[in-house]
mmCIF file of C-alpha atoms in Angstrom:
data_model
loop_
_atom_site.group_PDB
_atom_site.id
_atom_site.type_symbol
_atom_site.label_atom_id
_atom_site.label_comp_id
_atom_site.label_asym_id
_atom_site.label_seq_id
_atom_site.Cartn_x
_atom_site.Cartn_y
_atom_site.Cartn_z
ATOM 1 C CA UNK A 150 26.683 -60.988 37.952
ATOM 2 C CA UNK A 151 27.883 -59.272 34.867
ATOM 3 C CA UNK A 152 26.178 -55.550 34.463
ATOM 4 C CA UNK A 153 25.555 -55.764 30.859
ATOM 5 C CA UNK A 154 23.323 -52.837 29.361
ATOM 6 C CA UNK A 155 21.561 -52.323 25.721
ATOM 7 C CA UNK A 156 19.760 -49.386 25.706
ATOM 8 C CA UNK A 157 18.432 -49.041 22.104
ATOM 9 C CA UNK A 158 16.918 -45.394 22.462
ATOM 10 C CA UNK A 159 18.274 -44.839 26.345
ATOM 11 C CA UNK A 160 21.558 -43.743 25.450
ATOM 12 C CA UNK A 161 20.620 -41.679 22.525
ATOM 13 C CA UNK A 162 23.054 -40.741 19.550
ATOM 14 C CA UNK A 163 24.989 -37.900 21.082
ATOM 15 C CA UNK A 164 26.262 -40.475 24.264
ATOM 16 C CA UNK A 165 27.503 -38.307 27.153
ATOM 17 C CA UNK A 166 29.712 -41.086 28.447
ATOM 18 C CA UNK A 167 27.178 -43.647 30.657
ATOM 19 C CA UNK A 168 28.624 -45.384 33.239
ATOM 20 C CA UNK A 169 27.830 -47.368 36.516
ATOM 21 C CA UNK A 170 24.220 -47.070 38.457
ATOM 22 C CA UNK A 171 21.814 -49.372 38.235
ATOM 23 C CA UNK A 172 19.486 -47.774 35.639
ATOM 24 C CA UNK A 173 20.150 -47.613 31.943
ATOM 25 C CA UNK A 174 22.502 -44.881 30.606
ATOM 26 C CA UNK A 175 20.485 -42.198 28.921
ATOM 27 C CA UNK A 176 22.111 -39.312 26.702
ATOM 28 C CA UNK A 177 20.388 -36.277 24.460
ATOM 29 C CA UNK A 178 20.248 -36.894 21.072
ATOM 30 C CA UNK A 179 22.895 -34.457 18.587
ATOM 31 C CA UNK A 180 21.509 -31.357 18.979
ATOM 32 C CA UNK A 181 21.640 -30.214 15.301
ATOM 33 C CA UNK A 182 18.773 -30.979 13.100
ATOM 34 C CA UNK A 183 19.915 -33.821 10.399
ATOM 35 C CA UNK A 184 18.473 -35.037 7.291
ATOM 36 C CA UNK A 185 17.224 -38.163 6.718
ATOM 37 C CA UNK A 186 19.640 -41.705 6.379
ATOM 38 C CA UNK A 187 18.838 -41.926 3.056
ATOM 39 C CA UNK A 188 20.729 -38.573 1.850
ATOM 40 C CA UNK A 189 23.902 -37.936 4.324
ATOM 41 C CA UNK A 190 26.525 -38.512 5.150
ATOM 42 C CA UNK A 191 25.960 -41.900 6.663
ATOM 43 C CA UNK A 192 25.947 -44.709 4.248
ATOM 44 C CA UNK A 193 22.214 -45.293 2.110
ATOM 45 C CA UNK A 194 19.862 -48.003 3.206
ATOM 46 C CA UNK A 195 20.152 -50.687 0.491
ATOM 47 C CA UNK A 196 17.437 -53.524 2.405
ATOM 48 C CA UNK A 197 14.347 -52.763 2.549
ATOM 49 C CA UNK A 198 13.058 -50.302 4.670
ATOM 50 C CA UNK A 199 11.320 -51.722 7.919
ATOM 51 C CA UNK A 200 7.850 -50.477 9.126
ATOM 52 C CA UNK A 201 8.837 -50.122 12.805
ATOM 53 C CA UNK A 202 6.140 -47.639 14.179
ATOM 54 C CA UNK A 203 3.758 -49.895 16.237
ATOM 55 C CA UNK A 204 6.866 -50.737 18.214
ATOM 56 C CA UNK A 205 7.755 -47.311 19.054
ATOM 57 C CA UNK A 206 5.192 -47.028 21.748
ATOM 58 C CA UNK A 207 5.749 -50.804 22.730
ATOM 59 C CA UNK A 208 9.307 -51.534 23.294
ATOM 60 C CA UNK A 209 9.151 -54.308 25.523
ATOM 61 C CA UNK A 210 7.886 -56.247 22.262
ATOM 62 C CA UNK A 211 11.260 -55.705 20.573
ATOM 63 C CA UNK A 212 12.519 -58.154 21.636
ATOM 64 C CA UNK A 213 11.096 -61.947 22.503
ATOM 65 C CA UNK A 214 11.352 -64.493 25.558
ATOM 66 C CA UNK A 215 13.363 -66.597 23.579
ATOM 67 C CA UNK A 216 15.180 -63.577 21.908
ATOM 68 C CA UNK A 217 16.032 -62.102 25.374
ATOM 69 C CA UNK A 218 16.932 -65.700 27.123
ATOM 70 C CA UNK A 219 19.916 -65.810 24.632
ATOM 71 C CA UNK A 220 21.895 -63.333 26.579
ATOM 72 C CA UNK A 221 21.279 -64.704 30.014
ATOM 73 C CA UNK A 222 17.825 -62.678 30.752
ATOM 74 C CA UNK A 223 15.109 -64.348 32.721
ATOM 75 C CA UNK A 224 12.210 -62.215 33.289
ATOM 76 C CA UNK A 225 10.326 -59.685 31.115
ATOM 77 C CA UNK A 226 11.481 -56.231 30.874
ATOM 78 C CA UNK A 227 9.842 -53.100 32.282
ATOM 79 C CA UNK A 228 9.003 -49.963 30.108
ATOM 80 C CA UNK A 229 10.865 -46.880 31.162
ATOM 81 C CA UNK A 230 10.972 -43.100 29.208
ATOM 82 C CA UNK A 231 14.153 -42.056 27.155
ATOM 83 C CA UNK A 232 15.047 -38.922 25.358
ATOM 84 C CA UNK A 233 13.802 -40.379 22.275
ATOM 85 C CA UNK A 234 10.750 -41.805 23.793
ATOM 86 C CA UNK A 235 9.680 -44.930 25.163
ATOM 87 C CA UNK A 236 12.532 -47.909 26.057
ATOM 88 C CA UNK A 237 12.506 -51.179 27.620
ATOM 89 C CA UNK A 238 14.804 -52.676 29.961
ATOM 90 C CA UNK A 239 15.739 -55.541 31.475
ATOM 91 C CA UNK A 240 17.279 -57.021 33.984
ATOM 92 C CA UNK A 241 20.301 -60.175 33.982
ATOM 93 C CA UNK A 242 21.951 -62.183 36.220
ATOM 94 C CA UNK A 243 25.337 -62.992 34.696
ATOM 95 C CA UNK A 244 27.741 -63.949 36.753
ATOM 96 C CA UNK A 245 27.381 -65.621 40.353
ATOM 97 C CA UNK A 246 30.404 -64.900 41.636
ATOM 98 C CA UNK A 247 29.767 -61.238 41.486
ATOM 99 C CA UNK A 248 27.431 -58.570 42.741
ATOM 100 C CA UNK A 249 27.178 -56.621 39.770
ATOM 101 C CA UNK A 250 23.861 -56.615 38.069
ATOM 102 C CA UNK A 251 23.235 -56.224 34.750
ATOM 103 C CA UNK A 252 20.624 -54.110 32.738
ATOM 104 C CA UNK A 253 19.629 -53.959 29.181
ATOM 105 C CA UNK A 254 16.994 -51.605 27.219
ATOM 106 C CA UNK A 255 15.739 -51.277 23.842
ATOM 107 C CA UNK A 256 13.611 -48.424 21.990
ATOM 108 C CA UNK A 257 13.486 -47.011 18.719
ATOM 109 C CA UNK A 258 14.192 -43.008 17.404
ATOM 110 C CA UNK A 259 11.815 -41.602 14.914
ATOM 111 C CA UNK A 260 13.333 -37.908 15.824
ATOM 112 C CA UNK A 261 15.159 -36.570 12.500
ATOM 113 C CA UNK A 262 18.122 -35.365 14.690
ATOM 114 C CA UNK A 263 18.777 -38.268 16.201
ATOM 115 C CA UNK A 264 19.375 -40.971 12.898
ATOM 116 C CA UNK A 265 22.971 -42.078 11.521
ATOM 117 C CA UNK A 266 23.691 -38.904 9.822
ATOM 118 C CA UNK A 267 23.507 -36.781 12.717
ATOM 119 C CA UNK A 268 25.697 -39.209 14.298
ATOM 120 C CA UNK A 269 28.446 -38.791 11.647
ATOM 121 C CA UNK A 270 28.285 -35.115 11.974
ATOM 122 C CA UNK A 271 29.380 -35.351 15.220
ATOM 123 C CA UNK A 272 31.421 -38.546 14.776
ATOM 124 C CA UNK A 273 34.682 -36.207 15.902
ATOM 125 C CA UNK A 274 33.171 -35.418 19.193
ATOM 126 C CA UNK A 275 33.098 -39.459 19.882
ATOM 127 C CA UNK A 276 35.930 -41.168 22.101
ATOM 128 C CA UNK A 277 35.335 -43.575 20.042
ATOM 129 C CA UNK A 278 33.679 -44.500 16.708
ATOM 130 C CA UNK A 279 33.373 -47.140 13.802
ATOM 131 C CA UNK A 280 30.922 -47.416 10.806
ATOM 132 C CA UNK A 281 29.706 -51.132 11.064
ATOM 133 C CA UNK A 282 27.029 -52.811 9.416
ATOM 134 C CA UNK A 283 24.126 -54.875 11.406
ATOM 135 C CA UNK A 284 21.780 -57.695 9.247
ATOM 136 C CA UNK A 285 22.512 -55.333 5.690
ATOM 137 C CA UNK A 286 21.943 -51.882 7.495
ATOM 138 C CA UNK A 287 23.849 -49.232 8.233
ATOM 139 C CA UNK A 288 25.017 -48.689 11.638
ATOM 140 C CA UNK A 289 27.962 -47.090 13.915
ATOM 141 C CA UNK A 290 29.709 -47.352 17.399
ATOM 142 C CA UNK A 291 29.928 -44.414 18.602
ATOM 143 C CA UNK A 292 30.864 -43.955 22.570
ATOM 144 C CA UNK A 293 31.519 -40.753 24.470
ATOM 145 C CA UNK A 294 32.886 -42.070 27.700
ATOM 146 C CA UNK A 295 35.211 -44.557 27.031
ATOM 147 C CA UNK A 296 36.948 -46.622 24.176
ATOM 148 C CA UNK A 297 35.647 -49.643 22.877
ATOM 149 C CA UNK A 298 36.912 -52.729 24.784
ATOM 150 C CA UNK A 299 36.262 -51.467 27.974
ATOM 151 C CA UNK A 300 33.257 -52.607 28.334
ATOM 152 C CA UNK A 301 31.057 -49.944 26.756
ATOM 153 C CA UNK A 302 29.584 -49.805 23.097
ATOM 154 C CA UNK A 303 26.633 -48.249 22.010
ATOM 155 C CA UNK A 304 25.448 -49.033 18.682
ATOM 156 C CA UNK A 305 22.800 -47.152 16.104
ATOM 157 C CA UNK A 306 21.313 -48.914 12.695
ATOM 158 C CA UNK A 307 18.747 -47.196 10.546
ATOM 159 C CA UNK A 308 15.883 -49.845 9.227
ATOM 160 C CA UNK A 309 14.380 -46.820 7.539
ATOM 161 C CA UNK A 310 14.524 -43.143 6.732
ATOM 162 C CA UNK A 311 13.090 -42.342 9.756
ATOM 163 C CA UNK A 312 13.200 -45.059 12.649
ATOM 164 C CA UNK A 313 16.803 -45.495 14.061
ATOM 165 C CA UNK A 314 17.506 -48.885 16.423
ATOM 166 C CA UNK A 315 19.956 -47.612 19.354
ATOM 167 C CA UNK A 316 21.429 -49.793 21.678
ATOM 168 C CA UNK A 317 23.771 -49.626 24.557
ATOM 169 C CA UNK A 318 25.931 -51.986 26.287
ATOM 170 C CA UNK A 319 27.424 -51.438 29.375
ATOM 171 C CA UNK A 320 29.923 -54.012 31.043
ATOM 172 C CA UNK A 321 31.307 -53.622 34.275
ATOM 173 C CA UNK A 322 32.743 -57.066 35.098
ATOM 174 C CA UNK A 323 36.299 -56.994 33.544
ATOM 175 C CA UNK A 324 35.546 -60.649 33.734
ATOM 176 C CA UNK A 325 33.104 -60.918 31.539
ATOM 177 C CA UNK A 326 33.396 -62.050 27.554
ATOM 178 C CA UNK A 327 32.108 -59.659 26.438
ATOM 179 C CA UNK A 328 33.453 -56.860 28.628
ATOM 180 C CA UNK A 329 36.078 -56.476 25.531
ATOM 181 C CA UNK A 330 33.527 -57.085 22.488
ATOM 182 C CA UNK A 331 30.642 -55.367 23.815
ATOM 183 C CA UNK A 332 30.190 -53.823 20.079
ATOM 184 C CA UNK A 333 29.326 -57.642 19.457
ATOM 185 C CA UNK A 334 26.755 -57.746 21.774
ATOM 186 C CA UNK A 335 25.280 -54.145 20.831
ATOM 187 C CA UNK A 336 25.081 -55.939 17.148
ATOM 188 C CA UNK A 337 23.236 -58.784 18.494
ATOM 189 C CA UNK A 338 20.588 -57.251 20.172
ATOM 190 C CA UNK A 339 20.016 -55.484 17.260
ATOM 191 C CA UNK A 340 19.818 -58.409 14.822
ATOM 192 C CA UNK A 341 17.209 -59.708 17.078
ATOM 193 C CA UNK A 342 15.346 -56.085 17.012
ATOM 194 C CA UNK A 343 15.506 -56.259 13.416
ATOM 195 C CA UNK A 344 14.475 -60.007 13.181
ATOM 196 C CA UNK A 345 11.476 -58.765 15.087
ATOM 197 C CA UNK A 346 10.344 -56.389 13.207
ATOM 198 C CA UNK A 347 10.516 -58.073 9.925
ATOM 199 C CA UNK A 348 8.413 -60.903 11.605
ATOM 200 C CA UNK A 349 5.664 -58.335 12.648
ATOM 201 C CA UNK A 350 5.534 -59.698 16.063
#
């Protein structure tokens, strides 16, 4: 099995490098107070803004069955605490001819320290980082630990002035397709966050 992670508020925007275990990475968020995404140095929010507060205390809603069953997970997920509050994970079974497991999580920041421009003020500090865009909205790679294509990425998008998404991937099986493009996978899971929320599910 592949050990794929998404931690959307686990491993928060200041990533301290996660890596191996069997639980998702978590991180601290920056540590210096940031204004909002909409005045920053992170690029404006030009869809409209999401109302993503009921989900902030219900992350294992992010994301449905059939949303969830499109990257190889079978069961629900299990709600968990983060620095940023409360996250969801879940659990996959990707490859057979492995013993890795995988995990994914998902949450949501509302903590003004922790949105995109606080991440570009530390952007430097990043082993690697990448402005991208996910469904219209701004986002960024940003990973402490590693480089991307080594099977780490951990994504943030801003739906709003105040409600970051954050998620994590974490690959282990240099196997695996996505072990290389896990900054496709990060932008996935997020599409489908974002999909969800617009649907008011």
């Amino acid at each position: 099995m592949r050990r794929l992670a998404v931690a959307v508020a686990g491993c928060a925007l200041a990533l301290t490098g996660c890596a191996g275990g069997t639980t998702p990475p978590t991180t601290p968020p920056p540590t210096s107070a940031a204004p909002t995404t909409s005045a920053g140095l992170a690029p404006p929010i030009t869809q409209p803004k999401l109302d993503a507060a009921k989900f902030a205390s219900r992350p294992c809603e992010l994301l449905t069955a059939a949303q969830y069953g499109t990257v190889r997970v079978s069961k629900p997920g299990k709600e968990g605490d983060s620095v940023l509050g409360k996250e969801c994970s879940w659990t996959t079974a990707q490859n057979p001819n492995t013993s890795l497991n995988g995990l994914f999580s998902v949450a949501l920041s509302t903590k003004a320290d922790a949105g995109l421009n606080a991440l570009y003020e530390k952007k430097s500090t990043y082993a690697a980082f990448e402005a991208a865009t996910v469904a219209g909205y701004p986002s960024a790679h940003a990973n402490s630990g590693v480089p991307f294509g080594q099977g780490d990425c951990f994504g943030y998008t801003a739906v709003s002035d105040s409600v970051t998404i954050s998620v994590g991937v974490q690959i282990s099986d240099k196997a695996a397709a996505e072990y290389k493009t896990a900054c496709g996978l990060a932008d996935r899971v997020a599409e489908m966050v974002i999909s969800t929320i617009r649907s008011g599910a």
